[in-house]
Amino acid sequence: MDLMENVISLAKRRGFVFPGSEIYGGLANSYEYGPLGVELKRNIMDAWWQMFVHERTDMVGLDSSIILHPAVWRASGHVASFADALIDCRGCQLRTRADHLIEDFLKERGENPAVEGKSAEELDKLIQGGRIPCPNCAKFDWTPVRHFNLLFETKIGIVPEDQSTAYLRGETAQGIFISFKNIVDSSRVRLPFGVAQLGKSFRNEITKGNFIFRTLEFEQGEIEYFFDPAEQSWEKIFDSWKQAMQRFVVKTLGINEKNLRWRTHPDEERSFYSKRTEDLEYNYPFGYKELWGLAYRTDYDLKQHQKMSGADLSMLDPISGRRVLPHVIEPAVGINRLFLMVLIDAYDEGDDGKNGKRTILKLKPTLAPYKAAVFPLLANKQPLVEAARAIYDELKKSINVAWDDRGNIGKRYFAQDEIGTPWCVTVDFQTLEDQTVTIRDRDTMKQERVPISELASFLNKKISA
Ligand code: GAP
């Protein structure tokens, strides 16, 4: 857990992630992404979009509304059954998720809990049978387990008598299903094809406080991959998505494969409409947890929306002439969970070369908030500052670069290592004579001299290597 504390502390100190609404005492399970966090998050989202939309010929994108017609959430089943089982301690009023309570209790005793998908009655029995005490006040005085819906309610309309209840979307997926007909009618998609969407989802969650792992609002990246089960094998499509997801995490985000594993949902955990669900899990400091879910949702959603809206959501197969209601395979990820994984996996501490310690974020250059930092060797030597400023202004036109002229050069290097800047460019007295600069590498700390005229192409080559 030291690693987690170090990452949380670095994230706040250097402007990646701040606690939500801090000046008002904080708001549980909400966070603000600071100047560096917003860059890292965007870089992850851009990489996701690049790989899953731009580089493929069978994918298109969508940006649907956060507030959809409330009938959408009735049709999808979210209003009736998108709920967490919660329990309250009568002693200290702690409210917690019943499954988490049991899981933590059993894990502490070295037992392997299997509580996913259990009903309120079954959870109650486990808590009562195990006489599981409150982790906060140690009393054993629980209310019965009750289900609370996770959808955030809001009101449409400003006059109270005319207001109607609506919901902030609990997943981006439903926006894709309800636009399915318009996408088919307006673009040249042919089965099999996918629709990708990136955007905020909202869930009224109670969490165990694992930083940004589970939050009230989060950025989801979801893909609905539509196919005709009579023509295409769902097993093959499922498998190719597993490979694509793993490739993105390992190759694009640079995550150590050793920290990943796949887990298949047992029958009792799987949603009733899913034929198979597998999670790609990452080994967070608090254990292996779901990073990215992959589910075969069959034609459940399109069928439901077809039934409830009355719209024909089938599409014509131009070869067979048949009308098909496509089935769907869904890779669904939280960008914030990818972000947390990237920070944890990149965090490293090393020798500073002078018997001291340095903190390094070994981010892939494509993900790093700044690709390079530019320094004048001395802040009070005008010719050095002017030459460095000219380089900084020029580089800024094509890549995000940082400027630093505070303190000594060693401190500047370490400040950049800590935020993952892969290269530092120093303008020194030699620069004024031969128009070359020093480039220092974050990971190896090695330095080399490069002509200013070749600097941009040198960095661009390294970034895309
Ligand atoms: N459309 C399917 C769906 O939403 P899910 O397993 O509930 O499935 C998909 O969510 C992904 O969204 C998860 O694997 C996780 O990465 C992310 N996620 C879900 N709830 C989250 C939360 N409260 N905070 C952050 N990420 C969350």
GROMACS .gro file of C-alpha atoms and ligand atoms in nm:
model
  492
    1MET     CA    1   0.000   0.000   0.000
    2ASP     CA    2   0.306   0.228   0.023
    3LEU     CA    3   0.300   0.238  -0.353
    4MET     CA    4  -0.062   0.355  -0.347
    5GLU     CA    5   0.017   0.627  -0.093
    6ASN     CA    6   0.317   0.741  -0.295
    7VAL     CA    7   0.110   0.759  -0.613
    8ILE     CA    8  -0.174   0.950  -0.443
    9SER     CA    9   0.072   1.193  -0.288
   10LEU     CA   10   0.258   1.247  -0.617
   11ALA     CA   11  -0.074   1.290  -0.801
   12LYS     CA   12  -0.177   1.572  -0.568
   13ARG     CA   13   0.165   1.736  -0.525
   14ARG     CA   14   0.234   1.758  -0.898
   15GLY     CA   15  -0.115   1.836  -1.025
   16PHE     CA   16  -0.241   1.507  -1.167
   17VAL     CA   17  -0.540   1.444  -0.939
   18PHE     CA   18  -0.685   1.652  -0.654
   19PRO     CA   19  -0.948   1.547  -0.399
   20GLY     CA   20  -1.294   1.666  -0.512
   21SER     CA   21  -1.430   2.001  -0.384
   22GLU     CA   22  -1.147   2.017  -0.131
   23ILE     CA   23  -1.198   2.376  -0.012
   24TYR     CA   24  -1.549   2.278   0.103
   25GLY     CA   25  -1.422   1.985   0.305
   26GLY     CA   26  -1.425   1.742   0.012
   27LEU     CA   27  -1.691   1.537  -0.164
   28ALA     CA   28  -1.652   1.161  -0.122
   29ASN     CA   29  -1.572   0.960  -0.434
   30SER     CA   30  -1.512   1.261  -0.655
   31TYR     CA   31  -1.184   1.400  -0.788
   32GLU     CA   32  -1.050   1.683  -1.001
   33TYR     CA   33  -0.797   1.618  -1.276
   34GLY     CA   34  -0.527   1.886  -1.250
   35PRO     CA   35  -0.309   2.047  -1.520
   36LEU     CA   36  -0.102   1.732  -1.573
   37GLY     CA   37  -0.387   1.488  -1.507
   38VAL     CA   38  -0.601   1.634  -1.781
   39GLU     CA   39  -0.313   1.589  -2.028
   40LEU     CA   40  -0.251   1.228  -1.927
   41LYS     CA   41  -0.623   1.144  -1.935
   42ARG     CA   42  -0.661   1.301  -2.280
   43ASN     CA   43  -0.357   1.117  -2.410
   44ILE     CA   44  -0.507   0.785  -2.294
   45MET     CA   45  -0.842   0.871  -2.453
   46ASP     CA   46  -0.676   0.980  -2.779
   47ALA     CA   47  -0.476   0.655  -2.790
   48TRP     CA   48  -0.797   0.456  -2.731
   49TRP     CA   49  -0.981   0.641  -3.008
   50GLN     CA   50  -0.684   0.611  -3.244
   51MET     CA   51  -0.659   0.232  -3.200
   52PHE     CA   52  -1.027   0.144  -3.186
   53VAL     CA   53  -1.177   0.394  -3.434
   54HIS     CA   54  -0.921   0.556  -3.664
   55GLU     CA   55  -0.702   0.253  -3.727
   56ARG     CA   56  -0.994   0.021  -3.804
   57THR     CA   57  -1.219  -0.001  -4.106
   58ASP     CA   58  -1.505  -0.166  -3.916
   59MET     CA   59  -1.561   0.100  -3.649
   60VAL     CA   60  -1.737   0.437  -3.628
   61GLY     CA   61  -1.770   0.682  -3.339
   62LEU     CA   62  -2.057   0.844  -3.153
   63ASP     CA   63  -2.107   1.118  -2.894
   64SER     CA   64  -2.454   1.075  -2.744
   65SER     CA   65  -2.627   1.272  -2.466
   66ILE     CA   66  -2.568   1.228  -2.096
   67ILE     CA   67  -2.940   1.273  -2.032
   68LEU     CA   68  -3.144   1.034  -2.245
   69HIS     CA   69  -3.518   0.976  -2.251
   70PRO     CA   70  -3.605   0.809  -1.917
   71ALA     CA   71  -3.773   0.526  -2.112
   72VAL     CA   72  -3.423   0.420  -2.226
   73TRP     CA   73  -3.330   0.322  -1.872
   74ARG     CA   74  -3.659   0.143  -1.814
   75ALA     CA   75  -3.610  -0.056  -2.135
   76SER     CA   76  -3.248  -0.142  -2.053
   77GLY     CA   77  -3.342  -0.272  -1.708
   78HIS     CA   78  -3.138  -0.011  -1.520
   79VAL     CA   79  -3.436   0.145  -1.340
   80ALA     CA   80  -3.550  -0.192  -1.209
   81SER     CA   81  -3.225  -0.364  -1.129
   82PHE     CA   82  -2.910  -0.149  -1.152
   83ALA     CA   83  -2.849  -0.161  -0.779
   84ASP     CA   84  -2.596  -0.224  -0.505
   85ALA     CA   85  -2.676  -0.425  -0.193
   86LEU     CA   86  -2.605  -0.197   0.104
   87ILE     CA   87  -2.612  -0.248   0.477
   88ASP     CA   88  -2.605  -0.001   0.769
   89CYS     CA   89  -2.442  -0.040   1.110
   90ARG     CA   90  -2.689   0.066   1.381
   91GLY     CA   91  -2.395   0.132   1.614
   92CYS     CA   92  -2.202   0.394   1.416
   93GLN     CA   93  -2.425   0.449   1.109
   94LEU     CA   94  -2.156   0.321   0.871
   95ARG     CA   95  -2.316   0.243   0.535
   96THR     CA   96  -2.124  -0.008   0.327
   97ARG     CA   97  -2.167  -0.251   0.041
   98ALA     CA   98  -2.266  -0.589   0.180
   99ASP     CA   99  -2.046  -0.778  -0.071
  100HIS     CA  100  -1.742  -0.566   0.019
  101LEU     CA  101  -1.803  -0.623   0.391
  102ILE     CA  102  -1.805  -1.001   0.345
  103GLU     CA  103  -1.514  -0.999   0.100
  104ASP     CA  104  -1.289  -0.798   0.333
  105PHE     CA  105  -1.381  -1.007   0.635
  106LEU     CA  106  -1.311  -1.339   0.460
  107LYS     CA  107  -0.993  -1.216   0.291
  108GLU     CA  108  -0.850  -1.111   0.626
  109ARG     CA  109  -0.902  -1.470   0.744
  110GLY     CA  110  -0.725  -1.605   0.438
  111GLU     CA  111  -1.045  -1.736   0.282
  112ASN     CA  112  -1.136  -1.690  -0.083
  113PRO     CA  113  -1.473  -1.517  -0.098
  114ALA     CA  114  -1.723  -1.570  -0.382
  115VAL     CA  115  -2.002  -1.322  -0.318
  116GLU     CA  116  -2.065  -1.175  -0.664
  117GLY     CA  117  -2.423  -1.207  -0.783
  118LYS     CA  118  -2.567  -1.315  -0.445
  119SER     CA  119  -2.916  -1.201  -0.350
  120ALA     CA  120  -2.988  -0.973  -0.050
  121GLU     CA  121  -3.110  -1.277   0.148
  122GLU     CA  122  -2.795  -1.476   0.071
  123LEU     CA  123  -2.573  -1.182   0.170
  124ASP     CA  124  -2.772  -1.138   0.492
  125LYS     CA  125  -2.725  -1.505   0.575
  126LEU     CA  126  -2.347  -1.482   0.522
  127ILE     CA  127  -2.319  -1.172   0.743
  128GLN     CA  128  -2.540  -1.311   1.018
  129GLY     CA  129  -2.393  -1.664   0.998
  130GLY     CA  130  -2.034  -1.533   1.010
  131ARG     CA  131  -2.125  -1.276   1.279
  132ILE     CA  132  -1.927  -1.026   1.076
  133PRO     CA  133  -1.864  -0.716   1.289
  134CYS     CA  134  -1.866  -0.354   1.173
  135PRO     CA  135  -1.514  -0.267   1.049
  136ASN     CA  136  -1.558   0.083   1.193
  137CYS     CA  137  -1.696   0.032   1.548
  138ALA     CA  138  -1.662  -0.349   1.585
  139LYS     CA  139  -2.029  -0.388   1.688
  140PHE     CA  140  -2.248  -0.659   1.539
  141ASP     CA  141  -2.576  -0.474   1.485
  142TRP     CA  142  -2.664  -0.452   1.116
  143THR     CA  143  -2.984  -0.350   0.937
  144PRO     CA  144  -3.106  -0.602   0.678
  145VAL     CA  145  -2.934  -0.580   0.337
  146ARG     CA  146  -3.125  -0.349   0.101
  147HIS     CA  147  -3.084  -0.269  -0.267
  148PHE     CA  148  -3.025   0.094  -0.372
  149ASN     CA  149  -3.041   0.201  -0.734
  150LEU     CA  150  -2.717   0.342  -0.873
  151LEU     CA  151  -2.871   0.577  -1.130
  152PHE     CA  152  -2.840   0.948  -1.051
  153GLU     CA  153  -3.181   1.108  -1.074
  154THR     CA  154  -3.230   1.459  -1.203
  155LYS     CA  155  -3.529   1.672  -1.303
  156ILE     CA  156  -3.613   1.812  -1.644
  157GLY     CA  157  -3.814   2.138  -1.640
  158ILE     CA  158  -3.780   2.446  -1.423
  159VAL     CA  159  -4.135   2.477  -1.291
  160PRO     CA  160  -4.170   2.225  -1.004
  161GLU     CA  161  -4.524   2.111  -1.107
  162ASP     CA  162  -4.409   2.031  -1.461
  163GLN     CA  163  -4.084   1.861  -1.375
  164SER     CA  164  -4.020   1.507  -1.487
  165THR     CA  165  -3.761   1.261  -1.360
  166ALA     CA  166  -3.468   1.180  -1.580
  167TYR     CA  167  -3.135   1.006  -1.518
  168LEU     CA  168  -2.770   1.084  -1.582
  169ARG     CA  169  -2.648   0.795  -1.792
  170GLY     CA  170  -2.517   0.499  -1.593
  171GLU     CA  171  -2.326   0.369  -1.896
  172THR     CA  172  -2.248   0.514  -2.238
  173ALA     CA  173  -2.364   0.190  -2.404
  174GLN     CA  174  -2.736   0.276  -2.412
  175GLY     CA  175  -2.666   0.589  -2.619
  176ILE     CA  176  -2.519   0.360  -2.884
  177PHE     CA  177  -2.820   0.125  -2.890
  178ILE     CA  178  -3.074   0.405  -2.925
  179SER     CA  179  -2.875   0.566  -3.211
  180PHE     CA  180  -2.822   0.231  -3.384
  181LYS     CA  181  -3.089   0.290  -3.651
  182ASN     CA  182  -2.962   0.641  -3.730
  183ILE     CA  183  -2.604   0.514  -3.759
  184VAL     CA  184  -2.707   0.234  -3.995
  185ASP     CA  185  -2.921   0.470  -4.205
  186SER     CA  186  -2.660   0.746  -4.227
  187SER     CA  187  -2.333   0.558  -4.278
  188ARG     CA  188  -2.202   0.274  -4.488
  189VAL     CA  189  -2.164   0.024  -4.207
  190ARG     CA  190  -2.200  -0.348  -4.285
  191LEU     CA  191  -2.207  -0.628  -4.030
  192PRO     CA  192  -1.986  -0.697  -3.849
  193PHE     CA  193  -1.911  -0.342  -3.732
  194GLY     CA  194  -1.865  -0.153  -3.407
  195VAL     CA  195  -1.962   0.181  -3.259
  196ALA     CA  196  -1.728   0.345  -3.008
  197GLN     CA  197  -1.809   0.613  -2.757
  198LEU     CA  198  -1.602   0.799  -2.497
  199GLY     CA  199  -1.777   1.006  -2.233
  200LYS     CA  200  -1.884   1.054  -1.875
  201SER     CA  201  -2.105   0.804  -1.693
  202PHE     CA  202  -2.251   0.850  -1.346
  203ARG     CA  203  -2.321   0.606  -1.065
  204ASN     CA  204  -2.434   0.674  -0.711
  205GLU     CA  205  -2.166   0.444  -0.567
  206ILE     CA  206  -2.049   0.365  -0.217
  207THR     CA  207  -1.682   0.282  -0.238
  208LYS     CA  208  -1.394   0.155  -0.031
  209GLY     CA  209  -1.193   0.466  -0.107
  210ASN     CA  210  -0.938   0.323  -0.348
  211PHE     CA  211  -0.860   0.668  -0.488
  212ILE     CA  212  -1.001   0.710  -0.843
  213PHE     CA  213  -1.078   0.338  -0.888
  214ARG     CA  214  -1.453   0.375  -0.828
  215THR     CA  215  -1.604   0.720  -0.842
  216LEU     CA  216  -1.941   0.892  -0.875
  217GLU     CA  217  -1.860   1.009  -1.226
  218PHE     CA  218  -1.608   0.855  -1.459
  219GLU     CA  219  -1.501   0.854  -1.819
  220GLN     CA  220  -1.613   0.539  -1.999
  221GLY     CA  221  -1.480   0.401  -2.323
  222GLU     CA  222  -1.735   0.159  -2.464
  223ILE     CA  223  -1.762  -0.033  -2.787
  224GLU     CA  224  -2.070  -0.216  -2.910
  225TYR     CA  225  -1.957  -0.458  -3.179
  226PHE     CA  226  -2.258  -0.570  -3.385
  227PHE     CA  227  -2.266  -0.897  -3.578
  228ASP     CA  228  -2.497  -1.156  -3.726
  229PRO     CA  229  -2.468  -1.477  -3.520
  230ALA     CA  230  -2.583  -1.681  -3.821
  231GLU     CA  231  -2.284  -1.556  -4.021
  232GLN     CA  232  -2.010  -1.487  -3.767
  233SER     CA  233  -1.883  -1.693  -3.476
  234TRP     CA  234  -1.928  -1.503  -3.149
  235GLU     CA  235  -1.645  -1.700  -2.994
  236LYS     CA  236  -1.402  -1.577  -3.260
  237ILE     CA  237  -1.515  -1.214  -3.225
  238PHE     CA  238  -1.496  -1.239  -2.847
  239ASP     CA  239  -1.144  -1.374  -2.870
  240SER     CA  240  -1.024  -1.110  -3.114
  241TRP     CA  241  -1.152  -0.838  -2.875
  242LYS     CA  242  -0.967  -1.002  -2.588
  243GLN     CA  243  -0.649  -0.978  -2.790
  244ALA     CA  244  -0.714  -0.616  -2.895
  245MET     CA  245  -0.780  -0.509  -2.535
  246GLN     CA  246  -0.465  -0.678  -2.408
  247ARG     CA  247  -0.261  -0.528  -2.695
  248PHE     CA  248  -0.385  -0.179  -2.608
  249VAL     CA  249  -0.291  -0.218  -2.243
  250VAL     CA  250   0.050  -0.374  -2.303
  251LYS     CA  251   0.172  -0.212  -2.625
  252THR     CA  252  -0.006   0.124  -2.630
  253LEU     CA  253  -0.011   0.199  -2.259
  254GLY     CA  254   0.316   0.018  -2.185
  255ILE     CA  255   0.185  -0.190  -1.894
  256ASN     CA  256   0.382  -0.486  -1.761
  257GLU     CA  257   0.197  -0.797  -1.882
  258LYS     CA  258   0.280  -0.972  -1.554
  259ASN     CA  259   0.032  -0.745  -1.376
  260LEU     CA  260  -0.262  -0.854  -1.592
  261ARG     CA  261  -0.493  -1.155  -1.583
  262TRP     CA  262  -0.828  -1.259  -1.730
  263ARG     CA  263  -1.117  -1.373  -1.511
  264THR     CA  264  -1.432  -1.537  -1.644
  265HIS     CA  265  -1.753  -1.450  -1.459
  266PRO     CA  266  -1.920  -1.757  -1.310
  267ASP     CA  267  -2.291  -1.807  -1.392
  268GLU     CA  268  -2.418  -1.646  -1.071
  269GLU     CA  269  -2.215  -1.328  -1.130
  270ARG     CA  270  -2.297  -1.282  -1.500
  271SER     CA  271  -2.585  -1.053  -1.601
  272PHE     CA  272  -2.885  -1.258  -1.712
  273TYR     CA  273  -2.857  -1.132  -2.074
  274SER     CA  274  -2.486  -1.209  -2.108
  275LYS     CA  275  -2.372  -1.537  -2.259
  276ARG     CA  276  -2.014  -1.481  -2.149
  277THR     CA  277  -1.837  -1.210  -1.951
  278GLU     CA  278  -1.464  -1.189  -1.892
  279ASP     CA  279  -1.276  -0.916  -1.709
  280LEU     CA  280  -0.925  -0.805  -1.783
  281GLU     CA  281  -0.792  -0.745  -1.433
  282TYR     CA  282  -0.493  -0.540  -1.320
  283ASN     CA  283  -0.291  -0.609  -1.008
  284TYR     CA  284  -0.359  -0.280  -0.825
  285PRO     CA  285  -0.189  -0.234  -0.483
  286PHE     CA  286  -0.527  -0.334  -0.331
  287GLY     CA  287  -0.540  -0.660  -0.530
  288TYR     CA  288  -0.644  -0.782  -0.874
  289LYS     CA  289  -0.949  -0.578  -0.978
  290GLU     CA  290  -1.160  -0.530  -1.289
  291LEU     CA  291  -0.998  -0.298  -1.537
  292TRP     CA  292  -1.193  -0.373  -1.852
  293GLY     CA  293  -1.503  -0.588  -1.901
  294LEU     CA  294  -1.588  -0.788  -2.212
  295ALA     CA  295  -1.944  -0.920  -2.245
  296TYR     CA  296  -2.148  -1.099  -2.509
  297ARG     CA  297  -2.477  -0.912  -2.458
  298THR     CA  298  -2.659  -1.106  -2.734
  299ASP     CA  299  -2.944  -0.906  -2.894
  300TYR     CA  300  -3.088  -0.821  -2.552
  301ASP     CA  301  -3.054  -0.442  -2.574
  302LEU     CA  302  -3.168  -0.393  -2.934
  303LYS     CA  303  -3.458  -0.630  -2.870
  304GLN     CA  304  -3.563  -0.439  -2.558
  305HIS     CA  305  -3.544  -0.100  -2.732
  306GLN     CA  306  -3.728  -0.239  -3.034
  307LYS     CA  307  -4.005  -0.370  -2.807
  308MET     CA  308  -4.034  -0.059  -2.590
  309SER     CA  309  -3.998   0.208  -2.863
  310GLY     CA  310  -4.180   0.030  -3.144
  311ALA     CA  311  -3.898   0.117  -3.387
  312ASP     CA  312  -3.768  -0.152  -3.621
  313LEU     CA  313  -3.400  -0.191  -3.525
  314SER     CA  314  -3.321  -0.476  -3.764
  315MET     CA  315  -3.092  -0.418  -4.060
  316LEU     CA  316  -3.090  -0.564  -4.408
  317ASP     CA  317  -2.817  -0.808  -4.505
  318PRO     CA  318  -2.764  -0.708  -4.871
  319ILE     CA  319  -2.616  -1.049  -4.962
  320SER     CA  320  -2.881  -1.284  -4.820
  321GLY     CA  321  -3.166  -1.031  -4.833
  322ARG     CA  322  -3.254  -1.125  -4.473
  323ARG     CA  323  -3.338  -0.871  -4.204
  324VAL     CA  324  -3.113  -0.924  -3.902
  325LEU     CA  325  -3.135  -0.802  -3.544
  326PRO     CA  326  -2.763  -0.799  -3.466
  327HIS     CA  327  -2.603  -0.945  -3.156
  328VAL     CA  328  -2.339  -0.747  -2.974
  329ILE     CA  329  -2.006  -0.799  -2.801
  330GLU     CA  330  -1.911  -0.518  -2.566
  331PRO     CA  331  -1.564  -0.417  -2.444
  332ALA     CA  332  -1.628  -0.155  -2.170
  333VAL     CA  333  -1.355   0.026  -1.979
  334GLY     CA  334  -1.323   0.313  -1.734
  335ILE     CA  335  -1.058   0.556  -1.859
  336ASN     CA  336  -0.995   0.660  -1.498
  337ARG     CA  337  -0.906   0.299  -1.412
  338LEU     CA  338  -0.664   0.293  -1.704
  339PHE     CA  339  -0.522   0.623  -1.573
  340LEU     CA  340  -0.473   0.481  -1.223
  341MET     CA  341  -0.311   0.168  -1.365
  342VAL     CA  342  -0.077   0.376  -1.582
  343LEU     CA  343   0.036   0.586  -1.282
  344ILE     CA  344   0.090   0.279  -1.062
  345ASP     CA  345   0.274   0.081  -1.329
  346ALA     CA  346   0.496   0.376  -1.424
  347TYR     CA  347   0.587   0.475  -1.067
  348ASP     CA  348   0.948   0.394  -0.985
  349GLU     CA  349   1.217   0.505  -0.747
  350GLY     CA  350   1.580   0.494  -0.846
  351ASP     CA  351   1.930   0.607  -0.777
  352ASP     CA  352   1.996   0.972  -0.862
  353GLY     CA  353   2.360   0.894  -0.946
  354LYS     CA  354   2.482   1.080  -0.633
  355ASN     CA  355   2.384   0.833  -0.358
  356GLY     CA  356   2.040   0.990  -0.340
  357LYS     CA  357   1.696   0.887  -0.455
  358ARG     CA  358   1.482   1.007  -0.741
  359THR     CA  359   1.119   0.937  -0.826
  360ILE     CA  360   1.050   0.851  -1.188
  361LEU     CA  361   0.722   0.812  -1.372
  362LYS     CA  362   0.823   0.582  -1.655
  363LEU     CA  363   0.534   0.681  -1.879
  364LYS     CA  364   0.533   0.594  -2.247
  365PRO     CA  365   0.636   0.917  -2.427
  366THR     CA  366   0.303   0.922  -2.614
  367LEU     CA  367   0.121   0.937  -2.279
  368ALA     CA  368   0.353   1.177  -2.093
  369PRO     CA  369   0.190   1.518  -2.025
  370TYR     CA  370   0.507   1.693  -2.146
  371LYS     CA  371   0.719   1.528  -2.413
  372ALA     CA  372   1.019   1.745  -2.327
  373ALA     CA  373   1.127   2.026  -2.095
  374VAL     CA  374   1.346   2.314  -2.205
  375PHE     CA  375   1.591   2.484  -1.966
  376PRO     CA  376   1.842   2.768  -1.993
  377LEU     CA  377   2.144   2.649  -1.793
  378LEU     CA  378   2.141   2.975  -1.593
  379ALA     CA  379   1.829   3.186  -1.549
  380ASN     CA  380   2.025   3.511  -1.513
  381LYS     CA  381   2.222   3.490  -1.840
  382GLN     CA  382   2.009   3.667  -2.098
  383PRO     CA  383   2.161   3.507  -2.412
  384LEU     CA  384   2.096   3.157  -2.269
  385VAL     CA  385   1.738   3.247  -2.173
  386GLU     CA  386   1.668   3.397  -2.516
  387ALA     CA  387   1.807   3.097  -2.704
  388ALA     CA  388   1.613   2.854  -2.481
  389ARG     CA  389   1.294   3.058  -2.518
  390ALA     CA  390   1.322   3.046  -2.897
  391ILE     CA  391   1.358   2.665  -2.887
  392TYR     CA  392   1.066   2.634  -2.644
  393ASP     CA  393   0.840   2.853  -2.861
  394GLU     CA  394   0.928   2.656  -3.173
  395LEU     CA  395   0.878   2.310  -3.015
  396LYS     CA  396   0.547   2.418  -2.860
  397LYS     CA  397   0.397   2.447  -3.207
  398SER     CA  398   0.407   2.068  -3.252
  399ILE     CA  399   0.449   1.902  -2.909
  400ASN     CA  400   0.359   1.985  -2.550
  401VAL     CA  401   0.679   2.108  -2.380
  402ALA     CA  402   0.753   2.246  -2.035
  403TRP     CA  403   0.970   2.544  -1.940
  404ASP     CA  404   1.173   2.558  -1.623
  405ASP     CA  405   1.438   2.809  -1.515
  406ARG     CA  406   1.411   2.768  -1.137
  407GLY     CA  407   1.675   2.621  -0.906
  408ASN     CA  408   1.970   2.422  -1.028
  409ILE     CA  409   1.972   2.192  -1.327
  410GLY     CA  410   1.977   1.873  -1.116
  411LYS     CA  411   1.660   1.974  -0.935
  412ARG     CA  412   1.492   2.057  -1.263
  413TYR     CA  413   1.579   1.712  -1.400
  414PHE     CA  414   1.430   1.538  -1.098
  415ALA     CA  415   1.116   1.753  -1.105
  416GLN     CA  416   1.061   1.643  -1.468
  417ASP     CA  417   1.142   1.274  -1.390
  418GLU     CA  418   0.868   1.280  -1.129
  419ILE     CA  419   0.602   1.385  -1.381
  420GLY     CA  420   0.725   1.151  -1.652
  421THR     CA  421   0.881   1.401  -1.897
  422PRO     CA  422   1.097   1.175  -2.116
  423TRP     CA  423   1.357   1.431  -2.229
  424CYS     CA  424   1.512   1.752  -2.094
  425VAL     CA  425   1.673   1.996  -2.335
  426THR     CA  426   1.937   2.226  -2.187
  427VAL     CA  427   2.073   2.538  -2.352
  428ASP     CA  428   2.427   2.607  -2.227
  429PHE     CA  429   2.724   2.820  -2.330
  430GLN     CA  430   2.824   2.572  -2.601
  431THR     CA  431   2.481   2.627  -2.760
  432LEU     CA  432   2.572   2.990  -2.824
  433GLU     CA  433   2.886   2.875  -3.009
  434ASP     CA  434   2.778   2.571  -3.210
  435GLN     CA  435   2.394   2.574  -3.205
  436THR     CA  436   2.366   2.237  -3.029
  437VAL     CA  437   2.179   2.147  -2.709
  438THR     CA  438   2.208   1.874  -2.449
  439ILE     CA  439   1.930   1.615  -2.438
  440ARG     CA  440   1.903   1.416  -2.119
  441ASP     CA  441   1.704   1.092  -2.112
  442ARG     CA  442   1.464   1.037  -1.817
  443ASP     CA  443   1.520   0.661  -1.778
  444THR     CA  444   1.893   0.626  -1.847
  445MET     CA  445   1.998   0.980  -1.734
  446LYS     CA  446   2.237   0.970  -2.034
  447GLN     CA  447   2.305   1.294  -2.220
  448GLU     CA  448   2.380   1.361  -2.585
  449ARG     CA  449   2.426   1.672  -2.797
  450VAL     CA  450   2.190   1.742  -3.083
  451PRO     CA  451   2.187   2.036  -3.330
  452ILE     CA  452   1.892   2.272  -3.271
  453SER     CA  453   1.798   2.233  -3.637
  454GLU     CA  454   1.739   1.857  -3.580
  455LEU     CA  455   1.576   1.882  -3.238
  456ALA     CA  456   1.208   1.860  -3.341
  457SER     CA  457   1.260   1.562  -3.572
  458PHE     CA  458   1.487   1.394  -3.311
  459LEU     CA  459   1.212   1.422  -3.046
  460ASN     CA  460   0.930   1.323  -3.281
  461LYS     CA  461   1.121   1.011  -3.386
  462LYS     CA  462   1.182   0.917  -3.024
  463ILE     CA  463   0.817   0.978  -2.926
  464SER     CA  464   0.684   0.751  -3.199
  465ALA     CA  465   0.957   0.482  -3.156
  466GAP     N1  466  -2.183  -0.116  -2.042
  466GAP     C1  467  -2.130  -0.212  -1.952
  466GAP     C2  468  -2.081  -0.156  -1.828
  466GAP     O1  469  -2.096  -0.038  -1.800
  466GAP     P1  470  -1.951  -0.215  -1.610
  466GAP     O2  471  -1.869  -0.337  -1.576
  466GAP     O3  472  -2.052  -0.170  -1.513
  466GAP     O4  473  -2.014  -0.245  -1.752
  466GAP     C3  474  -1.754  -0.103  -1.741
  466GAP     O5  475  -1.851  -0.094  -1.639
  466GAP     C4  476  -1.623  -0.045  -1.694
  466GAP     O6  477  -1.644   0.088  -1.646
  466GAP     C5  478  -1.560  -0.119  -1.576
  466GAP     O7  479  -1.481  -0.225  -1.622
  466GAP     C6  480  -1.476  -0.011  -1.513
  466GAP     O8  481  -1.352   0.001  -1.582
  466GAP     C7  482  -1.557   0.114  -1.538
  466GAP     N2  483  -1.636   0.155  -1.420
  466GAP     C8  484  -1.755   0.108  -1.382
  466GAP     N3  485  -1.800   0.172  -1.272
  466GAP     C9  486  -1.705   0.264  -1.241
  466GAP    C10  487  -1.692   0.363  -1.140
  466GAP     N4  488  -1.786   0.384  -1.049
  466GAP     N5  489  -1.580   0.439  -1.137
  466GAP    C11  490  -1.484   0.421  -1.231
  466GAP     N6  491  -1.491   0.331  -1.330
  466GAP    C12  492  -1.600   0.253  -1.336
   0.00000   0.00000   0.00000
